[in-house]
Amino acid sequence: MRSRIKLREYLAILCAALAAGVPAAVRAQDYPSRPVMMVNTWAPGGPSDAIIRPLLEKFSQKFGQPFVLENRSGANGSIGTSYVARSRNDGYTLLFANVGPIAISPWLPDKPSYDSIKDFQPIDQIVSGSTVLVVAPSFPASNMREFIDYAKKHPGKITYGSVGIGSSTHVAGATLAKMAGIQMVHAPYRGSSQIQVDIMSGQIQSAFVSLGGALELIRAGKLKAIAVSTQSRSSVLPDVPAVSETVPGFDFNVWYGLMAPAGTPRDVVQALADALKEAMAMPDIRNRLLASGLDPHPTGPAEFARKIEQDLAAWKQAVANANLTP
């Protein structure tokens, strides 16, 4: 009799243990059954919104549930990134990730509360691209050599904006100053839109900004492009040289991607990665990104994870070399 009771108890425990694993599988098969929130770590209205909003429309159409964008900006993207790191790993809170908070912020003196590797599950990279050094049309330099010469003649008179302390645009400006042997003053902002407004109004003199976000203003003659940050020139601004043509070795490439809290079910991650790859192949999405100087770059969760690890090592060295100050 006792053996039967023990057997019954054992089977009950076993069934309970097996049942504990069922919800994740059910969620993965039925995902999503309610709206999904995508956290953008930058201010509304910036170039990041222009990248992710069209993709969320495609996701909503494919999955039959709303994919809603929520902007949680501040601290170089670390506020929104921290929020997602602490969220439930059920696939209903996702991160529109950027190289800044993921690969740069961990190496700053004021380290974020999250671990870029342990706290997140990479889904896929979306795009990579260049930033562009811009000035007002009236600025007395039209190329990198003239910019450097002007800065050397007027030490500390050029202020460069960035989207936050430790952002890729901050590192780019600080690195340029060090490599070119010039003195510039850093002015951190919460987003790139106000940076461009302040350059045009003369509040600050320069900034590395998103190429896609500044392209229309450059073409309209409201901003003057000095150089792009990548090793080679951009296909959308072929007449604008790369910084490296004047400052050998200068190379800054930025990316955006999708991530989820660590432990998100694999089937959910793969479903999102597949949906992203499908959307990126659509002509309207692909052509829009290419026209903005962005390179569509989905490679899958595993390859994206490897890239993040490689970038963490690369940006650690870049931050150390730049000797960042506010």
mmCIF file of C-alpha atoms in Angstrom:
data_model
loop_
_atom_site.group_PDB
_atom_site.id
_atom_site.type_symbol
_atom_site.label_atom_id
_atom_site.label_comp_id
_atom_site.label_asym_id
_atom_site.label_seq_id
_atom_site.Cartn_x
_atom_site.Cartn_y
_atom_site.Cartn_z
ATOM 1 C CA MET A 1 0.000 0.000 0.000
ATOM 2 C CA ARG A 2 2.775 2.369 0.973
ATOM 3 C CA SER A 3 4.599 1.601 -2.247
ATOM 4 C CA ARG A 4 1.471 2.514 -4.235
ATOM 5 C CA ILE A 5 1.154 5.821 -2.345
ATOM 6 C CA LYS A 6 4.809 6.590 -2.953
ATOM 7 C CA LEU A 7 4.403 5.706 -6.609
ATOM 8 C CA ARG A 8 1.327 7.919 -6.839
ATOM 9 C CA GLU A 9 3.177 10.799 -5.151
ATOM 10 C CA TYR A 10 6.159 10.339 -7.436
ATOM 11 C CA LEU A 11 3.956 10.401 -10.540
ATOM 12 C CA ALA A 12 2.196 13.535 -9.274
ATOM 13 C CA ILE A 13 5.523 15.288 -8.745
ATOM 14 C CA LEU A 14 6.765 14.140 -12.142
ATOM 15 C CA CYS A 15 3.627 15.385 -13.892
ATOM 16 C CA ALA A 16 3.905 18.744 -12.121
ATOM 17 C CA ALA A 17 7.523 19.062 -13.179
ATOM 18 C CA LEU A 18 6.681 18.266 -16.784
ATOM 19 C CA ALA A 19 3.752 20.665 -16.729
ATOM 20 C CA ALA A 20 6.050 23.459 -15.583
ATOM 21 C CA GLY A 21 7.743 23.342 -18.952
ATOM 22 C CA VAL A 22 4.519 23.498 -20.940
ATOM 23 C CA PRO A 23 3.741 27.233 -20.776
ATOM 24 C CA ALA A 24 6.942 28.207 -22.601
ATOM 25 C CA ALA A 25 6.177 25.784 -25.430
ATOM 26 C CA VAL A 26 2.588 26.945 -25.622
ATOM 27 C CA ARG A 27 3.656 30.581 -25.672
ATOM 28 C CA ALA A 28 6.133 29.862 -28.442
ATOM 29 C CA GLN A 29 3.531 28.111 -30.597
ATOM 30 C CA ASP A 30 0.829 30.733 -30.053
ATOM 31 C CA TYR A 31 3.123 33.773 -29.987
ATOM 32 C CA PRO A 32 2.082 36.497 -29.971
ATOM 33 C CA SER A 33 -1.368 36.379 -28.421
ATOM 34 C CA ARG A 34 -1.342 40.038 -27.314
ATOM 35 C CA PRO A 35 0.474 43.290 -28.199
ATOM 36 C CA VAL A 36 4.283 43.326 -28.167
ATOM 37 C CA MET A 37 6.252 46.336 -26.918
ATOM 38 C CA MET A 38 9.448 47.386 -28.716
ATOM 39 C CA VAL A 39 11.614 49.695 -26.604
ATOM 40 C CA ASN A 40 13.583 52.331 -28.491
ATOM 41 C CA THR A 41 16.311 53.758 -26.255
ATOM 42 C CA TRP A 42 16.484 57.089 -28.111
ATOM 43 C CA ALA A 43 14.239 60.158 -28.160
ATOM 44 C CA PRO A 44 11.134 60.176 -30.411
ATOM 45 C CA GLY A 45 11.424 61.610 -33.896
ATOM 46 C CA GLY A 46 15.077 60.705 -34.435
ATOM 47 C CA PRO A 47 16.650 58.525 -37.151
ATOM 48 C CA SER A 48 16.167 55.381 -35.048
ATOM 49 C CA ASP A 49 12.384 55.793 -35.230
ATOM 50 C CA ALA A 50 12.619 55.933 -39.018
ATOM 51 C CA ILE A 51 14.359 52.543 -39.026
ATOM 52 C CA ILE A 52 12.169 50.606 -36.621
ATOM 53 C CA ARG A 53 8.645 51.946 -37.276
ATOM 54 C CA PRO A 54 8.274 50.487 -40.809
ATOM 55 C CA LEU A 55 9.547 47.138 -39.529
ATOM 56 C CA LEU A 56 7.016 47.103 -36.701
ATOM 57 C CA GLU A 57 4.253 47.640 -39.253
ATOM 58 C CA LYS A 58 5.460 44.519 -41.087
ATOM 59 C CA PHE A 59 5.625 42.566 -37.831
ATOM 60 C CA SER A 60 2.074 43.599 -36.912
ATOM 61 C CA GLN A 61 0.820 42.451 -40.316
ATOM 62 C CA LYS A 62 2.654 39.131 -40.149
ATOM 63 C CA PHE A 63 1.772 38.156 -36.576
ATOM 64 C CA GLY A 64 -1.711 39.685 -36.411
ATOM 65 C CA GLN A 65 -0.933 41.541 -33.190
ATOM 66 C CA PRO A 66 0.197 45.161 -32.635
ATOM 67 C CA PHE A 67 3.935 45.736 -32.234
ATOM 68 C CA VAL A 68 4.040 49.027 -30.330
ATOM 69 C CA LEU A 69 7.041 51.344 -30.121
ATOM 70 C CA GLU A 70 7.877 52.884 -26.753
ATOM 71 C CA ASN A 71 10.684 55.431 -26.429
ATOM 72 C CA ARG A 72 12.660 55.257 -23.167
ATOM 73 C CA SER A 73 15.601 57.567 -23.747
ATOM 74 C CA GLY A 74 18.439 58.797 -21.561
ATOM 75 C CA ALA A 75 21.915 57.866 -20.333
ATOM 76 C CA ASN A 76 23.196 56.975 -23.816
ATOM 77 C CA GLY A 77 20.394 54.464 -24.258
ATOM 78 C CA SER A 78 21.116 52.685 -20.975
ATOM 79 C CA ILE A 79 17.770 53.580 -19.357
ATOM 80 C CA GLY A 80 15.686 51.784 -21.981
ATOM 81 C CA THR A 81 18.200 48.952 -22.228
ATOM 82 C CA SER A 82 18.091 48.409 -18.460
ATOM 83 C CA TYR A 83 14.294 48.337 -18.581
ATOM 84 C CA VAL A 84 14.280 45.498 -21.105
ATOM 85 C CA ALA A 85 16.966 43.589 -19.184
ATOM 86 C CA ARG A 86 14.622 43.546 -16.152
ATOM 87 C CA SER A 87 11.507 42.624 -18.162
ATOM 88 C CA ARG A 88 9.852 39.210 -18.363
ATOM 89 C CA ASN A 89 11.478 36.887 -20.881
ATOM 90 C CA ASP A 90 8.228 35.949 -22.603
ATOM 91 C CA GLY A 91 8.816 37.760 -25.917
ATOM 92 C CA TYR A 92 6.407 40.622 -25.198
ATOM 93 C CA THR A 93 9.074 43.214 -24.359
ATOM 94 C CA LEU A 94 11.828 43.597 -26.951
ATOM 95 C CA LEU A 95 14.795 45.911 -27.358
ATOM 96 C CA PHE A 96 15.620 47.957 -30.429
ATOM 97 C CA ALA A 97 19.307 47.668 -29.634
ATOM 98 C CA ASN A 98 22.139 49.962 -30.607
ATOM 99 C CA VAL A 99 25.918 49.633 -30.490
ATOM 100 C CA GLY A 100 26.147 52.448 -27.911
ATOM 101 C CA PRO A 101 24.380 50.973 -24.865
ATOM 102 C CA ILE A 102 25.295 47.387 -25.778
ATOM 103 C CA ALA A 103 28.991 47.581 -26.734
ATOM 104 C CA ILE A 104 30.230 50.977 -25.486
ATOM 105 C CA SER A 105 28.448 51.759 -22.200
ATOM 106 C CA PRO A 106 29.886 48.684 -20.397
ATOM 107 C CA TRP A 107 33.354 50.262 -20.650
ATOM 108 C CA LEU A 108 32.444 53.687 -19.263
ATOM 109 C CA PRO A 109 33.309 54.727 -15.702
ATOM 110 C CA ASP A 110 29.591 54.891 -14.866
ATOM 111 C CA LYS A 111 28.787 51.322 -15.880
ATOM 112 C CA PRO A 112 25.179 50.322 -16.630
ATOM 113 C CA SER A 113 23.255 47.925 -14.392
ATOM 114 C CA TYR A 114 22.933 45.254 -17.095
ATOM 115 C CA ASP A 115 25.337 42.748 -18.621
ATOM 116 C CA SER A 116 25.236 42.923 -22.424
ATOM 117 C CA ILE A 117 25.944 39.191 -22.763
ATOM 118 C CA LYS A 118 24.241 37.586 -19.756
ATOM 119 C CA ASP A 119 21.070 39.691 -19.648
ATOM 120 C CA PHE A 120 20.050 39.551 -23.314
ATOM 121 C CA GLN A 121 19.210 37.126 -26.087
ATOM 122 C CA PRO A 122 20.280 38.510 -29.497
ATOM 123 C CA ILE A 123 17.621 38.133 -32.191
ATOM 124 C CA ASP A 124 19.324 39.686 -35.211
ATOM 125 C CA GLN A 125 21.140 42.707 -36.526
ATOM 126 C CA ILE A 126 19.000 45.042 -38.624
ATOM 127 C CA VAL A 127 21.403 47.509 -40.238
ATOM 128 C CA SER A 128 24.908 48.885 -40.053
ATOM 129 C CA GLY A 129 26.037 52.227 -41.346
ATOM 130 C CA SER A 130 28.134 55.327 -41.067
ATOM 131 C CA THR A 131 27.876 58.548 -39.158
ATOM 132 C CA VAL A 132 28.833 61.796 -40.869
ATOM 133 C CA LEU A 133 30.682 64.820 -39.492
ATOM 134 C CA VAL A 134 28.514 67.856 -40.240
ATOM 135 C CA VAL A 135 28.845 71.604 -39.754
ATOM 136 C CA ALA A 136 26.771 74.652 -40.646
ATOM 137 C CA PRO A 137 27.015 75.839 -44.277
ATOM 138 C CA SER A 138 28.791 79.003 -43.060
ATOM 139 C CA PHE A 139 31.492 77.088 -41.180
ATOM 140 C CA PRO A 140 34.934 78.041 -42.606
ATOM 141 C CA ALA A 141 35.909 74.513 -43.655
ATOM 142 C CA SER A 142 34.591 72.221 -46.362
ATOM 143 C CA ASN A 143 36.763 69.142 -45.947
ATOM 144 C CA MET A 144 38.620 67.238 -43.253
ATOM 145 C CA ARG A 145 41.971 68.926 -43.797
ATOM 146 C CA GLU A 146 40.442 72.403 -43.570
ATOM 147 C CA PHE A 147 38.455 71.358 -40.469
ATOM 148 C CA ILE A 148 41.618 70.166 -38.720
ATOM 149 C CA ASP A 149 43.575 73.269 -39.727
ATOM 150 C CA TYR A 150 40.799 75.523 -38.390
ATOM 151 C CA ALA A 151 40.656 73.576 -35.121
ATOM 152 C CA LYS A 152 44.414 73.876 -34.649
ATOM 153 C CA LYS A 153 44.270 77.628 -35.199
ATOM 154 C CA HIS A 154 41.325 77.962 -32.795
ATOM 155 C CA PRO A 155 41.950 75.411 -30.005
ATOM 156 C CA GLY A 156 38.871 74.723 -27.895
ATOM 157 C CA LYS A 157 36.619 76.884 -30.077
ATOM 158 C CA ILE A 158 34.855 73.995 -31.826
ATOM 159 C CA THR A 159 32.068 72.314 -29.876
ATOM 160 C CA TYR A 160 30.911 68.900 -31.084
ATOM 161 C CA GLY A 161 27.567 67.406 -30.125
ATOM 162 C CA SER A 162 26.767 63.774 -29.410
ATOM 163 C CA VAL A 163 23.737 61.745 -28.381
ATOM 164 C CA GLY A 164 25.214 61.210 -24.925
ATOM 165 C CA ILE A 165 28.352 60.612 -22.918
ATOM 166 C CA GLY A 166 29.940 57.398 -24.125
ATOM 167 C CA SER A 167 27.788 57.159 -27.250
ATOM 168 C CA SER A 168 29.338 56.128 -30.554
ATOM 169 C CA THR A 169 29.135 59.764 -31.674
ATOM 170 C CA HIS A 170 30.950 60.882 -28.516
ATOM 171 C CA VAL A 171 33.679 58.270 -29.015
ATOM 172 C CA ALA A 172 33.988 59.284 -32.681
ATOM 173 C CA GLY A 173 34.451 62.966 -31.812
ATOM 174 C CA ALA A 174 36.898 62.268 -28.985
ATOM 175 C CA THR A 175 38.877 59.864 -31.158
ATOM 176 C CA LEU A 176 39.056 62.364 -34.006
ATOM 177 C CA ALA A 177 40.362 65.019 -31.631
ATOM 178 C CA LYS A 178 43.048 62.696 -30.297
ATOM 179 C CA MET A 179 44.129 61.267 -33.651
ATOM 180 C CA ALA A 180 44.172 64.671 -35.367
ATOM 181 C CA GLY A 181 45.835 66.452 -32.449
ATOM 182 C CA ILE A 182 43.091 69.052 -31.995
ATOM 183 C CA GLN A 183 41.075 70.380 -29.046
ATOM 184 C CA MET A 184 37.274 70.318 -29.164
ATOM 185 C CA VAL A 185 34.578 70.723 -26.523
ATOM 186 C CA HIS A 186 31.975 67.974 -26.075
ATOM 187 C CA ALA A 187 28.250 68.821 -25.762
ATOM 188 C CA PRO A 188 26.041 65.799 -24.906
ATOM 189 C CA TYR A 189 22.388 65.708 -26.029
ATOM 190 C CA ARG A 190 19.503 63.270 -25.536
ATOM 191 C CA GLY A 191 18.908 62.842 -29.269
ATOM 192 C CA SER A 192 20.276 63.797 -32.673
ATOM 193 C CA SER A 193 17.425 66.028 -33.886
ATOM 194 C CA GLN A 194 18.270 68.878 -31.515
ATOM 195 C CA ILE A 195 21.960 68.544 -32.357
ATOM 196 C CA GLN A 196 21.243 69.299 -35.999
ATOM 197 C CA VAL A 197 19.005 72.240 -35.090
ATOM 198 C CA ASP A 198 21.724 73.702 -32.864
ATOM 199 C CA ILE A 199 24.393 73.331 -35.561
ATOM 200 C CA MET A 200 22.216 75.175 -38.059
ATOM 201 C CA SER A 201 21.513 77.943 -35.516
ATOM 202 C CA GLY A 202 25.169 78.247 -34.505
ATOM 203 C CA GLN A 203 24.757 77.012 -30.917
ATOM 204 C CA ILE A 204 27.407 74.350 -31.578
ATOM 205 C CA GLN A 205 29.780 73.945 -34.507
ATOM 206 C CA SER A 206 29.892 70.241 -35.413
ATOM 207 C CA ALA A 207 28.826 66.672 -34.692
ATOM 208 C CA PHE A 208 29.000 63.128 -35.944
ATOM 209 C CA VAL A 209 25.352 62.304 -36.668
ATOM 210 C CA SER A 210 23.441 59.478 -38.288
ATOM 211 C CA LEU A 211 23.914 59.632 -42.045
ATOM 212 C CA GLY A 212 20.311 58.627 -42.688
ATOM 213 C CA GLY A 213 18.959 61.224 -40.277
ATOM 214 C CA ALA A 214 21.039 64.064 -41.762
ATOM 215 C CA LEU A 215 20.839 63.150 -45.438
ATOM 216 C CA GLU A 216 17.893 65.389 -46.386
ATOM 217 C CA LEU A 217 19.401 68.398 -44.589
ATOM 218 C CA ILE A 218 22.733 67.823 -46.323
ATOM 219 C CA ARG A 219 21.082 67.564 -49.740
ATOM 220 C CA ALA A 220 19.039 70.696 -49.003
ATOM 221 C CA GLY A 221 22.205 72.631 -48.168
ATOM 222 C CA LYS A 222 21.175 73.207 -44.543
ATOM 223 C CA LEU A 223 24.081 71.124 -43.225
ATOM 224 C CA LYS A 224 27.536 70.696 -44.732
ATOM 225 C CA ALA A 225 29.039 67.210 -44.735
ATOM 226 C CA ILE A 226 32.754 67.177 -43.949
ATOM 227 C CA ALA A 227 33.452 63.422 -43.904
ATOM 228 C CA VAL A 228 31.908 60.012 -43.145
ATOM 229 C CA SER A 229 33.124 57.888 -40.260
ATOM 230 C CA THR A 230 33.499 54.536 -41.997
ATOM 231 C CA GLN A 231 36.693 53.355 -43.669
ATOM 232 C CA SER A 232 35.227 53.825 -47.144
ATOM 233 C CA ARG A 233 32.874 56.418 -48.639
ATOM 234 C CA SER A 234 29.099 56.049 -48.554
ATOM 235 C CA SER A 235 27.230 55.147 -51.730
ATOM 236 C CA VAL A 236 24.611 57.846 -51.002
ATOM 237 C CA LEU A 237 27.248 60.595 -50.586
ATOM 238 C CA PRO A 238 30.037 59.444 -52.920
ATOM 239 C CA ASP A 239 31.597 62.914 -53.145
ATOM 240 C CA VAL A 240 32.043 63.173 -49.381
ATOM 241 C CA PRO A 241 35.378 61.646 -48.333
ATOM 242 C CA ALA A 242 35.959 59.327 -45.397
ATOM 243 C CA VAL A 243 37.748 60.743 -42.364
ATOM 244 C CA SER A 244 40.375 58.022 -42.891
ATOM 245 C CA GLU A 245 41.466 59.651 -46.151
ATOM 246 C CA THR A 246 42.926 62.447 -44.026
ATOM 247 C CA VAL A 247 43.303 60.678 -40.663
ATOM 248 C CA PRO A 248 44.534 57.140 -41.472
ATOM 249 C CA GLY A 249 43.039 54.403 -39.305
ATOM 250 C CA PHE A 250 39.879 56.276 -38.330
ATOM 251 C CA ASP A 251 36.893 53.918 -38.727
ATOM 252 C CA PHE A 252 33.548 53.955 -36.904
ATOM 253 C CA ASN A 253 30.637 51.790 -37.959
ATOM 254 C CA VAL A 254 27.369 51.733 -36.017
ATOM 255 C CA TRP A 255 24.539 49.193 -35.979
ATOM 256 C CA TYR A 256 20.980 48.601 -34.806
ATOM 257 C CA GLY A 257 19.445 45.243 -33.987
ATOM 258 C CA LEU A 258 16.761 43.350 -32.084
ATOM 259 C CA MET A 259 17.307 41.747 -28.678
ATOM 260 C CA ALA A 260 15.143 40.172 -25.989
ATOM 261 C CA PRO A 261 15.646 39.452 -22.290
ATOM 262 C CA ALA A 262 17.824 36.404 -21.619
ATOM 263 C CA GLY A 263 15.848 33.183 -21.411
ATOM 264 C CA THR A 264 13.259 34.150 -24.022
ATOM 265 C CA PRO A 265 12.021 30.882 -25.622
ATOM 266 C CA ARG A 266 14.124 29.855 -28.606
ATOM 267 C CA ASP A 267 11.098 29.340 -30.822
ATOM 268 C CA VAL A 268 9.981 32.904 -30.140
ATOM 269 C CA VAL A 269 13.460 34.255 -30.889
ATOM 270 C CA GLN A 270 13.624 32.316 -34.149
ATOM 271 C CA ALA A 271 10.124 33.416 -35.169
ATOM 272 C CA LEU A 272 11.139 37.046 -34.684
ATOM 273 C CA ALA A 273 14.436 36.529 -36.525
ATOM 274 C CA ASP A 274 12.587 34.918 -39.440
ATOM 275 C CA ALA A 275 10.058 37.764 -39.525
ATOM 276 C CA LEU A 276 12.844 40.338 -39.548
ATOM 277 C CA LYS A 277 14.680 38.597 -42.382
ATOM 278 C CA GLU A 278 11.443 38.420 -44.362
ATOM 279 C CA ALA A 279 10.688 42.109 -43.804
ATOM 280 C CA MET A 280 14.223 43.179 -44.706
ATOM 281 C CA ALA A 281 13.907 41.397 -48.060
ATOM 282 C CA MET A 282 10.810 43.412 -48.989
ATOM 283 C CA PRO A 283 11.666 46.043 -51.635
ATOM 284 C CA ASP A 284 9.950 48.929 -49.826
ATOM 285 C CA ILE A 285 11.903 48.296 -46.614
ATOM 286 C CA ARG A 286 15.218 47.439 -48.249
ATOM 287 C CA ASN A 287 15.165 50.362 -50.690
ATOM 288 C CA ARG A 288 14.234 52.819 -47.954
ATOM 289 C CA LEU A 289 17.179 51.712 -45.813
ATOM 290 C CA LEU A 290 19.647 51.726 -48.694
ATOM 291 C CA ALA A 291 18.495 55.202 -49.734
ATOM 292 C CA SER A 292 19.346 56.385 -46.215
ATOM 293 C CA GLY A 293 22.883 55.040 -46.441
ATOM 294 C CA LEU A 294 22.140 52.029 -44.228
ATOM 295 C CA ASP A 295 23.230 48.493 -45.038
ATOM 296 C CA PRO A 296 20.517 45.865 -44.314
ATOM 297 C CA HIS A 297 22.367 43.187 -42.434
ATOM 298 C CA PRO A 298 20.289 40.315 -40.943
ATOM 299 C CA THR A 299 22.491 37.276 -40.253
ATOM 300 C CA GLY A 300 20.597 35.297 -37.602
ATOM 301 C CA PRO A 301 20.758 35.093 -33.782
ATOM 302 C CA ALA A 302 24.044 33.171 -33.526
ATOM 303 C CA GLU A 303 26.010 35.452 -35.850
ATOM 304 C CA PHE A 304 24.593 38.550 -34.176
ATOM 305 C CA ALA A 305 25.694 37.196 -30.790
ATOM 306 C CA ARG A 306 29.235 36.714 -32.129
ATOM 307 C CA LYS A 307 29.273 40.268 -33.502
ATOM 308 C CA ILE A 308 28.268 41.695 -30.123
ATOM 309 C CA GLU A 309 31.126 39.829 -28.433
ATOM 310 C CA GLN A 310 33.592 41.108 -31.057
ATOM 311 C CA ASP A 311 32.290 44.681 -30.757
ATOM 312 C CA LEU A 312 32.579 44.642 -26.983
ATOM 313 C CA ALA A 313 36.297 43.952 -27.363
ATOM 314 C CA ALA A 314 36.761 46.527 -30.128
ATOM 315 C CA TRP A 315 34.908 49.333 -28.355
ATOM 316 C CA LYS A 316 36.693 48.630 -25.082
ATOM 317 C CA GLN A 317 39.922 49.569 -26.841
ATOM 318 C CA ALA A 318 38.315 52.547 -28.614
ATOM 319 C CA VAL A 319 36.977 53.966 -25.338
ATOM 320 C CA ALA A 320 40.386 53.543 -23.702
ATOM 321 C CA ASN A 321 42.140 55.235 -26.636
ATOM 322 C CA ALA A 322 39.681 58.156 -26.695
ATOM 323 C CA ASN A 323 40.235 58.993 -23.015
ATOM 324 C CA LEU A 324 36.617 60.101 -22.756
ATOM 325 C CA THR A 325 35.600 63.142 -20.751
ATOM 326 C CA PRO A 326 32.132 64.766 -20.505
#
